[in-house]
mmCIF file of C-alpha atoms in Angstrom:
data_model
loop_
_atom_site.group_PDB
_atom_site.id
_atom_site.type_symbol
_atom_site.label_atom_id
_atom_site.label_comp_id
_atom_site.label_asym_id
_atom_site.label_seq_id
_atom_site.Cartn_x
_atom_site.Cartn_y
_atom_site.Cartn_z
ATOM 1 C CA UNK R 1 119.634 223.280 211.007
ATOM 2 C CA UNK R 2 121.749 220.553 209.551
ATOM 3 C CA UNK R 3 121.354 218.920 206.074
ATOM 4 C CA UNK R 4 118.789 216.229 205.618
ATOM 5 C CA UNK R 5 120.383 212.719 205.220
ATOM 6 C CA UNK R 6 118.682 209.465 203.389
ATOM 7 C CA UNK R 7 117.615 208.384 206.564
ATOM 8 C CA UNK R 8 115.608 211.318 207.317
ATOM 9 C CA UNK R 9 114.079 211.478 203.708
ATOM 10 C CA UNK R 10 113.039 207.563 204.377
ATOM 11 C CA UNK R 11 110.890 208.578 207.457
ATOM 12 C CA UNK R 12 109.311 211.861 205.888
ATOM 13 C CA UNK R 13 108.461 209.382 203.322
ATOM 14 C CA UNK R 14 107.486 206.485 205.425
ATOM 15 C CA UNK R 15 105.383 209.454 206.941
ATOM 16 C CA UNK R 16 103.998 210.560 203.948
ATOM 17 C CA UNK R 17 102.806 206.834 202.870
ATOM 18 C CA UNK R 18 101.215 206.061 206.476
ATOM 19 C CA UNK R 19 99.100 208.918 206.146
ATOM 20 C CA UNK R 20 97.925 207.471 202.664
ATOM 21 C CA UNK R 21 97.014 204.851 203.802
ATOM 22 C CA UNK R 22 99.794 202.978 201.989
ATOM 23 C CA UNK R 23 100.366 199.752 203.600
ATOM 24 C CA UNK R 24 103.813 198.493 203.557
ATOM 25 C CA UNK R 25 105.049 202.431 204.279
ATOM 26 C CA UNK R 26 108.475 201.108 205.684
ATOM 27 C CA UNK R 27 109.504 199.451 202.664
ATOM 28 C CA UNK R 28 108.101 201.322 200.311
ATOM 29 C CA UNK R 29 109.887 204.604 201.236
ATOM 30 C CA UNK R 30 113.455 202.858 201.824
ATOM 31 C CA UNK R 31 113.041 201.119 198.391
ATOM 32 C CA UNK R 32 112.286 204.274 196.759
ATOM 33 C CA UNK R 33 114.710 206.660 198.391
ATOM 34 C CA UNK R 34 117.358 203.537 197.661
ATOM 35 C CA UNK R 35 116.068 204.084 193.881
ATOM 36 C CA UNK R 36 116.473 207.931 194.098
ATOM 37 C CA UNK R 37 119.869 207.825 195.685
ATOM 38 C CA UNK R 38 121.378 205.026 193.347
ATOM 39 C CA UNK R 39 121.779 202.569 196.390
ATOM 40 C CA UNK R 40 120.708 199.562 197.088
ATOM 41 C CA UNK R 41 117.764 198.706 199.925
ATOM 42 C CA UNK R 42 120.746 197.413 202.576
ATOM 43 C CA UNK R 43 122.785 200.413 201.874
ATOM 44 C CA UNK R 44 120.133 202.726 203.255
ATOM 45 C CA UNK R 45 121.060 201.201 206.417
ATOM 46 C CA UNK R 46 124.807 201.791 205.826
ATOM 47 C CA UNK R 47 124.527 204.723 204.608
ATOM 48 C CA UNK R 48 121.703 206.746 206.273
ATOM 49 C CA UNK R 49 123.631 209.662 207.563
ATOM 50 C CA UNK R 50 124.754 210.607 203.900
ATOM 51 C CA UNK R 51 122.959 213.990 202.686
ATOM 52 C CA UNK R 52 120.282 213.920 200.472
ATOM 53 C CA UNK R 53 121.502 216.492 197.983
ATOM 54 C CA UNK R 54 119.032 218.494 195.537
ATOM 55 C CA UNK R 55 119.028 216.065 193.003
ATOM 56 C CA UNK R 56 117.953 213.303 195.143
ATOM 57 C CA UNK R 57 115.539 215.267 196.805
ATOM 58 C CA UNK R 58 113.959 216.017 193.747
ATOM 59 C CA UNK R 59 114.026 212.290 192.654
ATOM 60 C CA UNK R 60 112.526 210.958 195.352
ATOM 61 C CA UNK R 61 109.564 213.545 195.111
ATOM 62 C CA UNK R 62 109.019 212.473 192.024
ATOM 63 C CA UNK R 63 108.619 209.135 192.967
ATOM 64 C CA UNK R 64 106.807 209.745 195.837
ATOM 65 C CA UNK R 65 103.907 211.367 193.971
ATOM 66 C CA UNK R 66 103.588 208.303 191.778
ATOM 67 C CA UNK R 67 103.171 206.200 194.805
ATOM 68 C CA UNK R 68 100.952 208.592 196.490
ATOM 69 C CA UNK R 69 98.855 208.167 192.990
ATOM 70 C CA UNK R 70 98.590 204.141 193.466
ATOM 71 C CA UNK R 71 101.458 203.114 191.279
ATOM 72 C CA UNK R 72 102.995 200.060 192.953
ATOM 73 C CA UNK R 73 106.169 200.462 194.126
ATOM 74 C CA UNK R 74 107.563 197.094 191.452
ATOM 75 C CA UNK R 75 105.908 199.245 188.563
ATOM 76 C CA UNK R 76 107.536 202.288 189.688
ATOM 77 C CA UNK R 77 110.943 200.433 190.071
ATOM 78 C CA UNK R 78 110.482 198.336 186.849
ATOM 79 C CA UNK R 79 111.508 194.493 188.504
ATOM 80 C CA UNK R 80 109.851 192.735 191.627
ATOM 81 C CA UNK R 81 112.165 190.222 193.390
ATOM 82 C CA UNK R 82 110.971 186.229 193.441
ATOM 83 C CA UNK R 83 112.683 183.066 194.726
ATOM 84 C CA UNK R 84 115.810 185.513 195.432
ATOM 85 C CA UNK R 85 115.794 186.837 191.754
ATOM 86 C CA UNK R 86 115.028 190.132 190.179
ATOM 87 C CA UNK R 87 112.453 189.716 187.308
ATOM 88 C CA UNK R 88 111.940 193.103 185.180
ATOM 89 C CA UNK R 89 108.642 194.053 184.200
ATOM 90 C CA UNK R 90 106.603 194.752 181.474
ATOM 91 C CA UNK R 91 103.063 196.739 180.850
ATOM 92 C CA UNK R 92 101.886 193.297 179.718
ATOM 93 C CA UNK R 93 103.029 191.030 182.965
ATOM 94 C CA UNK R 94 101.971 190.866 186.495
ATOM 95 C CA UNK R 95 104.306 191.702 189.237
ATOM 96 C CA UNK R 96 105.317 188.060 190.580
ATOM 97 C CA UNK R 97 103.760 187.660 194.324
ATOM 98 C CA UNK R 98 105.336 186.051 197.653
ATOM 99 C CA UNK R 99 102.672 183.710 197.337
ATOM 100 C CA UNK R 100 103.140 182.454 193.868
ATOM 101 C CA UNK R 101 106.432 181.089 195.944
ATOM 102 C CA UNK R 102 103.873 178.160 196.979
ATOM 103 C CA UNK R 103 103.554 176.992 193.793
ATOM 104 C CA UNK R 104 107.523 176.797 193.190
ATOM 105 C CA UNK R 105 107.974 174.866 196.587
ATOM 106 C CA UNK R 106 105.101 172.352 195.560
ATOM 107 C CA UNK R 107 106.612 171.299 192.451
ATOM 108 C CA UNK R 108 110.052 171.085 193.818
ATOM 109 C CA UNK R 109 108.538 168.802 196.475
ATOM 110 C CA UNK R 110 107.160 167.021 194.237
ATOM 111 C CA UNK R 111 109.954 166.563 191.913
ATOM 112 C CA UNK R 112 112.140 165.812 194.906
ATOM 113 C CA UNK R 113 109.687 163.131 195.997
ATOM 114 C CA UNK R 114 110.573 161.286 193.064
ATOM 115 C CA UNK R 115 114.129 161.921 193.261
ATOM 116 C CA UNK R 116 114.381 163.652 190.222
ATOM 117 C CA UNK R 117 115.757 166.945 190.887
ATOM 118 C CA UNK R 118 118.946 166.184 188.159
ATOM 119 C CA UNK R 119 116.907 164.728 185.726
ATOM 120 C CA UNK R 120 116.289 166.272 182.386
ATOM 121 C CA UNK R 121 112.669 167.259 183.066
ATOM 122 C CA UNK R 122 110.234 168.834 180.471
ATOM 123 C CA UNK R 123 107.949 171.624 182.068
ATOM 124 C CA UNK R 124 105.655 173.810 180.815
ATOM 125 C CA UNK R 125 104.364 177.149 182.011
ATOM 126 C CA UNK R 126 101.409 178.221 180.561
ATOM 127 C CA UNK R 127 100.233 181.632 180.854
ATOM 128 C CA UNK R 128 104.227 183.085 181.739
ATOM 129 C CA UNK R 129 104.672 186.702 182.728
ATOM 130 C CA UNK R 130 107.748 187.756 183.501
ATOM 131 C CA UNK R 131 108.734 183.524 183.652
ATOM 132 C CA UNK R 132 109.141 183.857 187.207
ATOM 133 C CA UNK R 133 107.857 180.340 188.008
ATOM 134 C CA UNK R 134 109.395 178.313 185.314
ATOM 135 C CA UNK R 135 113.168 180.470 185.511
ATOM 136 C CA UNK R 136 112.363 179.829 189.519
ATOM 137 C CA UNK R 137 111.747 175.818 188.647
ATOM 138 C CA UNK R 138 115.255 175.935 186.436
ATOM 139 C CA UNK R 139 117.419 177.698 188.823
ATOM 140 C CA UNK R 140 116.308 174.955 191.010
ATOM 141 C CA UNK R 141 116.580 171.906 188.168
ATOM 142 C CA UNK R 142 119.820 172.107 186.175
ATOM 143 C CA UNK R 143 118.969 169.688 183.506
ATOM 144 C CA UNK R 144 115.633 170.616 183.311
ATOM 145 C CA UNK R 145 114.423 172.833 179.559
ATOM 146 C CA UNK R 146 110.766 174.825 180.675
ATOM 147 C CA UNK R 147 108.440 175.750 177.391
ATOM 148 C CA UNK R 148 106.974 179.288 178.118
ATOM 149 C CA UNK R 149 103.365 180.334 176.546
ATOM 150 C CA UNK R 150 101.628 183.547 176.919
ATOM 151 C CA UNK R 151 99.110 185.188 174.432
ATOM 152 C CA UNK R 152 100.947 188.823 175.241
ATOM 153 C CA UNK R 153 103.961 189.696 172.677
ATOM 154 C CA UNK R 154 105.382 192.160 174.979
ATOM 155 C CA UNK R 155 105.242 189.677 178.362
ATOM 156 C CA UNK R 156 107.037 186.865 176.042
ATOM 157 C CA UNK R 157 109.513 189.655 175.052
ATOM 158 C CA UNK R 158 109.825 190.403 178.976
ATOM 159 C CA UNK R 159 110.562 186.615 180.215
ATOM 160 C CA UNK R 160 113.111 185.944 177.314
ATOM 161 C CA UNK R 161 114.844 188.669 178.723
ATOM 162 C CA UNK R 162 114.935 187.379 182.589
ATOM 163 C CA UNK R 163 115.873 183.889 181.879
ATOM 164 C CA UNK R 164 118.560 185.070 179.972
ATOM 165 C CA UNK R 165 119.647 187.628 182.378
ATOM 166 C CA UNK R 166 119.108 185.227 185.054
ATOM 167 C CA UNK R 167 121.414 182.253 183.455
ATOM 168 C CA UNK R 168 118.885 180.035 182.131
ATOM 169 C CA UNK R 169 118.315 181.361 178.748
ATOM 170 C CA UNK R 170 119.231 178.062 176.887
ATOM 171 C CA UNK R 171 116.866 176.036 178.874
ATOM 172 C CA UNK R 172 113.857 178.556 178.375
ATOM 173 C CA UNK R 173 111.943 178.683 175.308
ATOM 174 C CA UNK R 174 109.119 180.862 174.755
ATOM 175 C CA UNK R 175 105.908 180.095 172.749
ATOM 176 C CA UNK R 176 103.214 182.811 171.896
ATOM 177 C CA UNK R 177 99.813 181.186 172.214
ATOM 178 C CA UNK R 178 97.295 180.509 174.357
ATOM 179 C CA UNK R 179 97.955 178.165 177.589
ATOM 180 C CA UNK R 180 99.071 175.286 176.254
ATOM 181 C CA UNK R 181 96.420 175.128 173.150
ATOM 182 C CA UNK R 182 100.121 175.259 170.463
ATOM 183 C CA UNK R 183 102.107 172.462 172.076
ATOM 184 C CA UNK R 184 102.924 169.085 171.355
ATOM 185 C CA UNK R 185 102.916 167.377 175.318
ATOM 186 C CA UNK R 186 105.176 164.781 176.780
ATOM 187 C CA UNK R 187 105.470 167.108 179.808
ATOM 188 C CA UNK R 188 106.658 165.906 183.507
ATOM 189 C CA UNK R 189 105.318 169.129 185.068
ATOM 190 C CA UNK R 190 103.066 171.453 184.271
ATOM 191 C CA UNK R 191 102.695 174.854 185.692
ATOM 192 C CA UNK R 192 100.524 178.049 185.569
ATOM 193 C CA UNK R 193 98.992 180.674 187.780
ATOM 194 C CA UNK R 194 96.300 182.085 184.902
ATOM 195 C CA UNK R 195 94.064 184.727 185.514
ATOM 196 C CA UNK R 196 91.411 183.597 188.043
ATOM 197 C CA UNK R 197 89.300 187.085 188.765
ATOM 198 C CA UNK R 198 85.706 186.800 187.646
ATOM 199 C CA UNK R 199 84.416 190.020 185.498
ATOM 200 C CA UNK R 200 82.335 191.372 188.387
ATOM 201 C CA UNK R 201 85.166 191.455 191.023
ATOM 202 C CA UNK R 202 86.601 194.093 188.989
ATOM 203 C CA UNK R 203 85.796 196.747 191.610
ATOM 204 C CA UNK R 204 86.634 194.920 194.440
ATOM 205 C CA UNK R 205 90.507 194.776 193.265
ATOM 206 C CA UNK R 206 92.839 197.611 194.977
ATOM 207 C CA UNK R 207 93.684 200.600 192.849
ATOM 208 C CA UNK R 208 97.114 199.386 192.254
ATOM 209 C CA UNK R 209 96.216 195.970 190.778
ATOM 210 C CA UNK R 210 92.812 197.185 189.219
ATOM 211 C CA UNK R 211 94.634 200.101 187.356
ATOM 212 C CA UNK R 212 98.666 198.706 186.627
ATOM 213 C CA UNK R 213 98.273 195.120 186.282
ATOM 214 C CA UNK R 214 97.106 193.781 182.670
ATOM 215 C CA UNK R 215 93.650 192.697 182.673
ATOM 216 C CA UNK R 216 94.673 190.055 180.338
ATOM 217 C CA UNK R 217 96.697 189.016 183.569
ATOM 218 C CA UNK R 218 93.912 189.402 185.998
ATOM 219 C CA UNK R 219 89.976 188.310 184.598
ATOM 220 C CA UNK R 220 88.807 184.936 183.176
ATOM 221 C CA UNK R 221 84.906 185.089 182.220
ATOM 222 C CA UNK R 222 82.020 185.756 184.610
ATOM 223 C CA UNK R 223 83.038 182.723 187.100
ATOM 224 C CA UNK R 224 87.342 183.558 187.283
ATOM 225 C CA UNK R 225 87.325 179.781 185.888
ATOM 226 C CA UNK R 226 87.579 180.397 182.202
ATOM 227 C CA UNK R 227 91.551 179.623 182.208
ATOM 228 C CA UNK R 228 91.312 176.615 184.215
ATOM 229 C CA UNK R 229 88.949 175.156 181.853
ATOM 230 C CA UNK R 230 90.964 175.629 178.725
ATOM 231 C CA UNK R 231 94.207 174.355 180.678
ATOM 232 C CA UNK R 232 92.125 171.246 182.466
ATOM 233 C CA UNK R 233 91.026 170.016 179.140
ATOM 234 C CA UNK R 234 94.574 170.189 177.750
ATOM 235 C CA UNK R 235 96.099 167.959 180.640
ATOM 236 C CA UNK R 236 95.346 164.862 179.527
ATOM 237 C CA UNK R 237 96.965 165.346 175.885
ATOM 238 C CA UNK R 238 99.959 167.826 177.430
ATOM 239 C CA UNK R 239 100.930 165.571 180.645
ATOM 240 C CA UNK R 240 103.192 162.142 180.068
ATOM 241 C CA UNK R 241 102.345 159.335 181.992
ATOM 242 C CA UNK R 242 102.479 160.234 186.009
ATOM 243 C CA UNK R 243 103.567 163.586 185.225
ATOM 244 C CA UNK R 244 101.942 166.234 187.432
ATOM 245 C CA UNK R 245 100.690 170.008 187.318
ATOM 246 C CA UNK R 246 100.425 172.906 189.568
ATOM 247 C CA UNK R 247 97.911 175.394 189.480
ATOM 248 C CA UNK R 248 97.628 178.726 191.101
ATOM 249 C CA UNK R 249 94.244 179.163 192.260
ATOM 250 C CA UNK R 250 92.257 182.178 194.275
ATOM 251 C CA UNK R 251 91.558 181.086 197.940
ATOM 252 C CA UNK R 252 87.696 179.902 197.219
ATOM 253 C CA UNK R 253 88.539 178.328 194.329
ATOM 254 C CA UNK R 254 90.120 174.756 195.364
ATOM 255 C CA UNK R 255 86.793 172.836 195.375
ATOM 256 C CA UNK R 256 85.701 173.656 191.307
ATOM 257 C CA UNK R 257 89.220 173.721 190.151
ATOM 258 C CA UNK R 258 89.809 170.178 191.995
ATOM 259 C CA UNK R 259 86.505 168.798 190.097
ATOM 260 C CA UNK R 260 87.721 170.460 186.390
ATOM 261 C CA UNK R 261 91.146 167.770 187.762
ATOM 262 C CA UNK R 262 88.805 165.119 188.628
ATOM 263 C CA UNK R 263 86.617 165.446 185.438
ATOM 264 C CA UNK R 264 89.720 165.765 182.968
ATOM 265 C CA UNK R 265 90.984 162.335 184.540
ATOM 266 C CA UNK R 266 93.600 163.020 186.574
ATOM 267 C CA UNK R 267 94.584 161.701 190.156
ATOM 268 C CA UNK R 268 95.777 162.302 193.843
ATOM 269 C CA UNK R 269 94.248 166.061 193.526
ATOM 270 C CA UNK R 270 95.034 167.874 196.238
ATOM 271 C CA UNK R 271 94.533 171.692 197.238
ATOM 272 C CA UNK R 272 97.851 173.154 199.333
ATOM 273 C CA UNK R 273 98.071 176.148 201.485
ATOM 274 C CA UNK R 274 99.945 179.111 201.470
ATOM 275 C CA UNK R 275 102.279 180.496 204.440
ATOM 276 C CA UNK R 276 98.783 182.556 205.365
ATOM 277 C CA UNK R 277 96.819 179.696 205.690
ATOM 278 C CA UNK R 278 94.643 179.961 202.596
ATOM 279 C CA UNK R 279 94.331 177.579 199.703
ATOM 280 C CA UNK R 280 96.811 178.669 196.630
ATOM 281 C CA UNK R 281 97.587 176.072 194.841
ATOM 282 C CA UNK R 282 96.058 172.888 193.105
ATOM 283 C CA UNK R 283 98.346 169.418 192.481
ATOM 284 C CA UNK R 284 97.465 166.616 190.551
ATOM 285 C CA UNK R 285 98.613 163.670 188.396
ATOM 286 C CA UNK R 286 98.162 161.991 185.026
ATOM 287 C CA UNK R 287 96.728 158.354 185.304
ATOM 288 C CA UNK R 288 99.669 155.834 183.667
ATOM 289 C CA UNK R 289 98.355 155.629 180.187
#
């Protein structure tokens, strides 16, 4: 009987994961057997035939059982990739989603509507992470500085560390306090996905979100709309004139975060979609003061 290779161990994994129920089984066993092995994802492919020796075997057990357990492959691995970047993670961030993309794209569009992508824009992300959005907005704006706030120490420590890993260190500065509640304003964007679960939907969250990401992260008051009424009320004092902000929002959630807009004054309030159809994100614009 010949010697297991990689590409065997990723379909007794994939395998494995089916059986769990795991979802994305495919790419969940070639990411971890790429971790186990030292490779990365593509060289799976290239290298598939090569033998999985004891050590890796043993590796990718080990990693196997912590998936089988719920932990989400990007906690597992320690990073998540977004807009084409690898963002590490921290106990205190969320693990940046394909959908939080939506959000990127509809400030760029906007920005690019008013032919402004080299101009030295002010931005603000309230409620950071890992910074995926605003080092995502920066990699995109090269004269463009992005204030970062978060209430977590440890996700603050986290998003320093990506922008400056990711090139945009000197443009990024971090801010520990709540939303946007510490700063100043004069800001031509304004971006944040904030924690939109209400309290009861706690048990309607899958195991790997309800148990690795921060509930800090995750739960905002009885309705999910406690973070969008601190950041609303802020808008008006935070935004310059015309500027414009972009909220993350859950997909029933368009019609009260579009009044909280409406009711803190600003214009042109729009709900967009995401690439599944649903409604992710909120736009809107200060009235010329």
């Amino acid at each position: 009987m010949r010697p297991a290779t990689l590409a065997d161990s990723v379909r007794t994994l994939r395998r494995r994961f089916e059986q769990a129920g795991i979802g994305d089984a495919v790419l969940d066993a070639r990411l971890l057997v790429a971790e186990a092995s030292g490779l990365e994802p593509t060289g799976i492919i290239l290298h598939g035939d090569r033998e999985t020796d004891d050590a890796v075997a043993a590796r990718i057990e080990e990693l196997a059982r912590r998936r089988l357990a719920g932990e989400p492959v990007g906690r597992i691995l320690g990073r998540r990739e977004f807009w084409g970047m690898t963002f590490h993670l921290s106990p205190e961030t969320l693990e940046p989603r394909p959908d939080t993309e939506t959000l990127v794209e509809a400030a760029l569009a906007h920005v690019d509507r008013q032919g402004l992508r080299e101009a030295p824009l002010v931005l603000a992300d309230l409620g950071t992470g890992t910074g995926a959005i605003a080092v995502a907005l920066l990699s995109e704006l090269p004269l463009a500085r992005a204030v970062a706030t978060d209430l977590a120490g440890g996700a603050l420590e986290t998003a320093r560390e990506n922008a400056g890993r990711l090139g945009v260190g000197q443009r990024f500065h971090a801010v520990a306090t709540d939303f946007g509640a510490a700063l100043s304003g004069g800001f031509d964007l304004i971006v944040s996905n904030p924690p939109y679960i209400g309290l009861a939907e706690r048990e309607q969250l899958s195991r790997e979100v309800r148990e690795h990401d921060p509930d800090l992260a995750l739960f905002a008051g009885a309705d999910g709309l406690d973070a969008y009424r601190a950041i609303t009320a802020d808008l008006p004092r935070l935004l310059r004139p015309e500027g414009a902000v972009f909220l993350e929002i859950g997909w029933r959630q368009g019609e009260a975060v579009t009044e909280l807009l409406e009711h803190a004054g600003l214009k042109e309030v729009q709900v967009r979609q995401d690439l599944g159809g649903r409604d992710r994100v909120v736009a809107a614009q200060c009235v010329a003061k």
